[in-house]
Tab-separated table of C-alpha atoms in Angstrom:
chain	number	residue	atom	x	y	z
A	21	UNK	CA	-1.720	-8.824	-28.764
A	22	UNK	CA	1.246	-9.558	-25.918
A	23	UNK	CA	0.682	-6.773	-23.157
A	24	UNK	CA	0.910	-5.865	-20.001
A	25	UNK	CA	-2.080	-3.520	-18.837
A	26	UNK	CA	-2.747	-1.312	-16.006
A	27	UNK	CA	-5.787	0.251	-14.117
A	28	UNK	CA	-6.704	2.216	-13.639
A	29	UNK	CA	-4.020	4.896	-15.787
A	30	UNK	CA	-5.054	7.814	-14.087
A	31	UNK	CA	-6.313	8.067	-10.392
A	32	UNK	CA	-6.307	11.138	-7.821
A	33	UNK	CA	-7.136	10.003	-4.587
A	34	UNK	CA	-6.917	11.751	-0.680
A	35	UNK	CA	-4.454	10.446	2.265
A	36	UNK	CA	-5.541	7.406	3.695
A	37	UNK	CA	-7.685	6.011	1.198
A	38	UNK	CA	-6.731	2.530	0.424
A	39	UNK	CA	-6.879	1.840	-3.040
A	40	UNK	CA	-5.095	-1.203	-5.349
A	41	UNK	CA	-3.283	-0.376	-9.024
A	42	UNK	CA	-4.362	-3.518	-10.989
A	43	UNK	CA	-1.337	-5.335	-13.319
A	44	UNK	CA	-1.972	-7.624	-15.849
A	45	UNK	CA	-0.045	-9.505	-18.237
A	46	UNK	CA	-1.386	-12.487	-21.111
A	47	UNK	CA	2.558	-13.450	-21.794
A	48	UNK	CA	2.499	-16.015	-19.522
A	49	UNK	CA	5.800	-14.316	-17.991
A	50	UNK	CA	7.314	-15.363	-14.594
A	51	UNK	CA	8.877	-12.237	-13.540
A	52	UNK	CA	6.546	-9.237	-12.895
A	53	UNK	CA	7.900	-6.034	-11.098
A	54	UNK	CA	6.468	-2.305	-10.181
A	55	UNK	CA	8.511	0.801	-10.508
A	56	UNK	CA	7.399	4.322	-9.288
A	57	UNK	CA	9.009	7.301	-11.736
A	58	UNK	CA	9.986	10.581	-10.032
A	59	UNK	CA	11.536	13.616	-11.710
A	60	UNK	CA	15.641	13.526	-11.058
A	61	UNK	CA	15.193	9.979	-9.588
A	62	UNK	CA	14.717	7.561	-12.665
A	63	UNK	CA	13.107	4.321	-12.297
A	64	UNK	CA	12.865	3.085	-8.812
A	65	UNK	CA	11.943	-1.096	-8.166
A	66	UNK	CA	9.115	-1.325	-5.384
A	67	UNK	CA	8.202	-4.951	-5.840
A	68	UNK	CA	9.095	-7.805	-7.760
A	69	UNK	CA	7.879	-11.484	-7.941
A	70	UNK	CA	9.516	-14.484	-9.713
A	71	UNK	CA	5.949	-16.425	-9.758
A	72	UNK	CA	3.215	-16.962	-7.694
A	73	UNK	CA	3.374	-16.494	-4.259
A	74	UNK	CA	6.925	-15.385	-4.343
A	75	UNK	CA	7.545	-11.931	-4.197
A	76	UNK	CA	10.737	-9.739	-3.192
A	77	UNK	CA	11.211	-6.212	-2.185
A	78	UNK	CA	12.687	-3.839	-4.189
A	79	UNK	CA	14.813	-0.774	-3.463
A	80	UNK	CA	11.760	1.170	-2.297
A	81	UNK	CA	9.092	-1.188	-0.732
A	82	UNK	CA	7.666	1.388	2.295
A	83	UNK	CA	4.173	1.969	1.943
A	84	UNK	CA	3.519	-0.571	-0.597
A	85	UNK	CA	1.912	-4.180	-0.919
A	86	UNK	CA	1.948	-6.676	-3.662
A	87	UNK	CA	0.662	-10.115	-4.108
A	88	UNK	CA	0.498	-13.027	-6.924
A	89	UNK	CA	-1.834	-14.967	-6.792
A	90	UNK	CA	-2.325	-15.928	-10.158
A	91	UNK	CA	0.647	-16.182	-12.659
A	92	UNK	CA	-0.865	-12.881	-15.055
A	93	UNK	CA	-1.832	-10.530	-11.768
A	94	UNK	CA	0.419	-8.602	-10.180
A	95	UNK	CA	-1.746	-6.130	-8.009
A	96	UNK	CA	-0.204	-3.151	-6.075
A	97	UNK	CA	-1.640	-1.835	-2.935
A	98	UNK	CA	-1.280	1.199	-0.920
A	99	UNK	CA	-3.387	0.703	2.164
A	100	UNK	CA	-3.013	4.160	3.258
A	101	UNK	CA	-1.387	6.715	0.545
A	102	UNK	CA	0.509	9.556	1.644
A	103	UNK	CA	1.302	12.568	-0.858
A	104	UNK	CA	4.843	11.282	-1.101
A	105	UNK	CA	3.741	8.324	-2.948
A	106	UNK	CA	2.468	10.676	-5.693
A	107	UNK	CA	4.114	9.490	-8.829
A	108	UNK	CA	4.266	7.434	-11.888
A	109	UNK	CA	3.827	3.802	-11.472
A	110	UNK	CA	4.615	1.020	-14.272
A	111	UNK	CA	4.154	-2.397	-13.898
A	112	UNK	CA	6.791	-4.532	-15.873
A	113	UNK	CA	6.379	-8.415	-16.826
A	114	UNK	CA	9.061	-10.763	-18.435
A	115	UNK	CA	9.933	-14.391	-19.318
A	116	UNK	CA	11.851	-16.479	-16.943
A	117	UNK	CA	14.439	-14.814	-14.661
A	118	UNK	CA	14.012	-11.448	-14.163
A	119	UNK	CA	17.591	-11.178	-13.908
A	120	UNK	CA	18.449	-12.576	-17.644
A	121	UNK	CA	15.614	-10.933	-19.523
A	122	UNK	CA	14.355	-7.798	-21.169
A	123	UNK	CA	11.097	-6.356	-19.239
A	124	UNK	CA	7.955	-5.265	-21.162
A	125	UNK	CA	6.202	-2.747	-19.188
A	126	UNK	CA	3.178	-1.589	-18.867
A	127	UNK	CA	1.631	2.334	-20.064
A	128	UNK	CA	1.848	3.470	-16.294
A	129	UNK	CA	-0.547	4.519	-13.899
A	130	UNK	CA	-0.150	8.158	-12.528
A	131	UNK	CA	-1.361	9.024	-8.669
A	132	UNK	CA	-1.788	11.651	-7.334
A	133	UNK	CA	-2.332	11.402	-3.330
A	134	UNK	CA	-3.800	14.707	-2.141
B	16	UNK	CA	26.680	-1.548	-3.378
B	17	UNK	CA	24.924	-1.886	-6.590
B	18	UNK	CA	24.361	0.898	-8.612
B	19	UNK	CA	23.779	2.849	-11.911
B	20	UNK	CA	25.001	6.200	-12.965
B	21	UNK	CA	23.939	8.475	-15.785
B	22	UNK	CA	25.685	11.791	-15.271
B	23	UNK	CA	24.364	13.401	-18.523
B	24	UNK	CA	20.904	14.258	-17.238
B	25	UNK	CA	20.047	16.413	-20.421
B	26	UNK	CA	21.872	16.356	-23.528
B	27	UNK	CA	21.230	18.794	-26.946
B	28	UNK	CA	22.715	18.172	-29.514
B	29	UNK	CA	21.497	19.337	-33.768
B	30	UNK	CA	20.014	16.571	-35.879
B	31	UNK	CA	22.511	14.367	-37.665
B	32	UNK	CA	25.072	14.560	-34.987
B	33	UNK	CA	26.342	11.667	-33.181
B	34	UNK	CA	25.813	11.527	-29.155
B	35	UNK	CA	27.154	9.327	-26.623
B	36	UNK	CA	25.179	8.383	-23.624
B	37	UNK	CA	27.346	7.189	-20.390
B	38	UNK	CA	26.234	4.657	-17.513
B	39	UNK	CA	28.703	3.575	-15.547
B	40	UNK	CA	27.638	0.922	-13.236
B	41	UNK	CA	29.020	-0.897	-9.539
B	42	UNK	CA	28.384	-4.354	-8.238
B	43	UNK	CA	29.965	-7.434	-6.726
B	44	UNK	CA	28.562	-9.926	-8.805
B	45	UNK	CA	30.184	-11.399	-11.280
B	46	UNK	CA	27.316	-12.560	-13.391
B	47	UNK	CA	25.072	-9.459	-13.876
B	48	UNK	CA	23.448	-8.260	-17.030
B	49	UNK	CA	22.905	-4.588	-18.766
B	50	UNK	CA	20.013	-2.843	-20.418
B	51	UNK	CA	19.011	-0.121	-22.338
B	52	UNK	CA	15.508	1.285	-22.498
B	53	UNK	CA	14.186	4.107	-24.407
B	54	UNK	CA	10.974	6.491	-22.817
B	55	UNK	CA	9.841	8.673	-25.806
B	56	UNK	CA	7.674	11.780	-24.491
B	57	UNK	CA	4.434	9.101	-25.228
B	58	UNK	CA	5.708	7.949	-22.382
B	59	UNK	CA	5.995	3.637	-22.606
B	60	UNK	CA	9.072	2.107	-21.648
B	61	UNK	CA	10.809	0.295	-24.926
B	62	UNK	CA	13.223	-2.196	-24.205
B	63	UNK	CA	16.425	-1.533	-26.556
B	64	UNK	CA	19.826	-3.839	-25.942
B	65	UNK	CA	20.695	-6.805	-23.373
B	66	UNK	CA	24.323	-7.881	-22.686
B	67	UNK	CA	25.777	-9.995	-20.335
B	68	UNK	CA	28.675	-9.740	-18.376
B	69	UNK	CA	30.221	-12.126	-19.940
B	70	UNK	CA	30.350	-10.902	-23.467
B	71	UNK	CA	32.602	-7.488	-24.044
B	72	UNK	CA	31.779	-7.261	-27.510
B	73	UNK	CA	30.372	-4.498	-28.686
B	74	UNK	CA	26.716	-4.403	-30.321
B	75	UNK	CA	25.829	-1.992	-33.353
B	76	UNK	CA	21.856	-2.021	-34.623
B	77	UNK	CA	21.759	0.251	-37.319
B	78	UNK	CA	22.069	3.755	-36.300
B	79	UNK	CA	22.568	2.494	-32.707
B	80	UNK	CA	25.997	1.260	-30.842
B	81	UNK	CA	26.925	0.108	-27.415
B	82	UNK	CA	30.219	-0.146	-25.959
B	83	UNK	CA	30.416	-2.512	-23.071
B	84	UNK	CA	33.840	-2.105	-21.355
B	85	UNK	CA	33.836	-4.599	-17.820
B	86	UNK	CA	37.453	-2.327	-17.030
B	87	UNK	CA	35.765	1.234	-16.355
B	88	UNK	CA	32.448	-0.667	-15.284
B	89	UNK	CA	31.001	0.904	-18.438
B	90	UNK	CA	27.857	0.477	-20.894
B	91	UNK	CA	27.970	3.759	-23.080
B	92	UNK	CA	25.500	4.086	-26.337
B	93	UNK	CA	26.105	5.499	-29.124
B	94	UNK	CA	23.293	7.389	-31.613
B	95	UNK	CA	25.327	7.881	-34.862
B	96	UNK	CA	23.218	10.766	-37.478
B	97	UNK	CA	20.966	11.636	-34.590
B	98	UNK	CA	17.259	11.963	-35.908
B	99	UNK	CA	14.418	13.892	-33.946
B	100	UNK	CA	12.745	10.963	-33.297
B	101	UNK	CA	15.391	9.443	-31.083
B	102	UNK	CA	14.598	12.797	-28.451
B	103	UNK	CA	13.150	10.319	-25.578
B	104	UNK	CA	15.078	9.728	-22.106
B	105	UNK	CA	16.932	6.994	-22.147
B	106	UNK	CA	17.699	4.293	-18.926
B	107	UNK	CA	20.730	1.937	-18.093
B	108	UNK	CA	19.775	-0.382	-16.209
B	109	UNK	CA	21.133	-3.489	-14.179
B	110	UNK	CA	19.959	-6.945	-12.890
B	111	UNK	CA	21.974	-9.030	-10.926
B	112	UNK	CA	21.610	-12.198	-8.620
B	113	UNK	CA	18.272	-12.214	-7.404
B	114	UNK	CA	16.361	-10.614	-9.776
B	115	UNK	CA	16.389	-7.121	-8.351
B	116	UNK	CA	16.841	-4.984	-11.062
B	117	UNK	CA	18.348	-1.075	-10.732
B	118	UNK	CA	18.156	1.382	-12.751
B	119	UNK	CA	19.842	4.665	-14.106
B	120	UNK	CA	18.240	8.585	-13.292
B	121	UNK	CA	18.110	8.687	-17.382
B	122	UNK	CA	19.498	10.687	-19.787
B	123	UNK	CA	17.032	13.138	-21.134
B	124	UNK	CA	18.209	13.462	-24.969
B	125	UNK	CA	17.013	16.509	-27.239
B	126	UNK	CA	17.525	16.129	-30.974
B	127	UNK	CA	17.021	19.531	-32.291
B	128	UNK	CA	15.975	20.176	-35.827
């Protein structure tokens, strides 16, 4: 089954505690972003990478680390969360240019940063 | 500066009405594209319409209608006979040169029995 998949989907974790969100797609898509969801504030791009070893910040890349190593990973790092980083992450994959193309995202991954 | 507004953050409206969700949307680029997604309260992300800027005409999928007007900078849809099912928030969203993509705050639609 074509999917993008996340872990871990639920994670509460304390300030300063590094910890990596895990992305995974088996689409063999070029363009893989992350988005953080926050009530009033929609969708919000952190990241996004047009294949491996390119990535690009989005509108809200403070705090945050990605890499792409392989074509299907798209890992997201916080080295040291802060409670404002609390919030509802997806990861989204899709084929070609991210630009031209509709985005299949992932079922989300929601932190809480204590 | 590139950008996407929904004004409508909630909507109501009785089953079998129609409703009309607004984005309205800024950028410099002339080659840009447009997107509608769907969030039902499960919660995934569900990808519903693509148009480009180069192609005004309007889109109808069953029940569903989008009016792309490059003039007012507008990509309204349409939900003709509203069922509960179609409660969900919806996001407009645009991608541009570059890849960066932006989105909408959503429209958060009720269908009420």
């Amino acid at each position: 089954e074509a999917q993008v998949t996340q872990n871990p989907r639920y994670l509460i974790t304390v300030t300063g505690k590094k910890l990596t969100v895990t992305c995974s797609q088996n689409m063999n898509h070029e363009y893989m972003s992350w988005y953080r969801q926050d009530p009033g504030l929609g969708l919000r791009q952190i990241y996004y990478s047009m294949n491996v070893e390119v990535t690009d910040k989005g509108d809200v890349p403070e705090g945050y680390k990605v890499s792409r190593k392989e074509k299907r990973n798209f890992p997201l790092i916080l080295e040291s969360p802060s409670p404002n980083q609390t919030s509802l992450y997806f990861c989204a994959s899709s084929l070609g240019r991210g630009q031209l193309n509709e985005q299949f995202f992932g079922p989300g991954t929601r932190l809480t940063v204590l | 500066a590139q950008k996407v507004t929904q004004a409508q953050t909630e909507i109501s409206v009785v089953e079998k009405e129609d409703v009309t969700l607004d984005c309205v949307y800024e950028t410099r680029d002339t080659t840009y594209y447009l997107f509608w997604y769907k969030q039902p309260p499960s919660g995934e992300l569900v990808f519903l319409i693509r148009r480009n800027s180069f192609d005004e005409q309007n889109e109808i999928s069953g029940r569903y209608s989008w009016n792309f007007q490059k003039s007012t900078s507008s990509f309204n849809f349409t939900i003709t006979a509203s069922q509960v099912v179609d409660s969900a928030v919806y996001f407009c969203a645009l991608s541009q040169q570059g890849d960066k993509i932006i989105f909408g705050k959503g429209t958060r639609l009720h269908i009420l029995p």
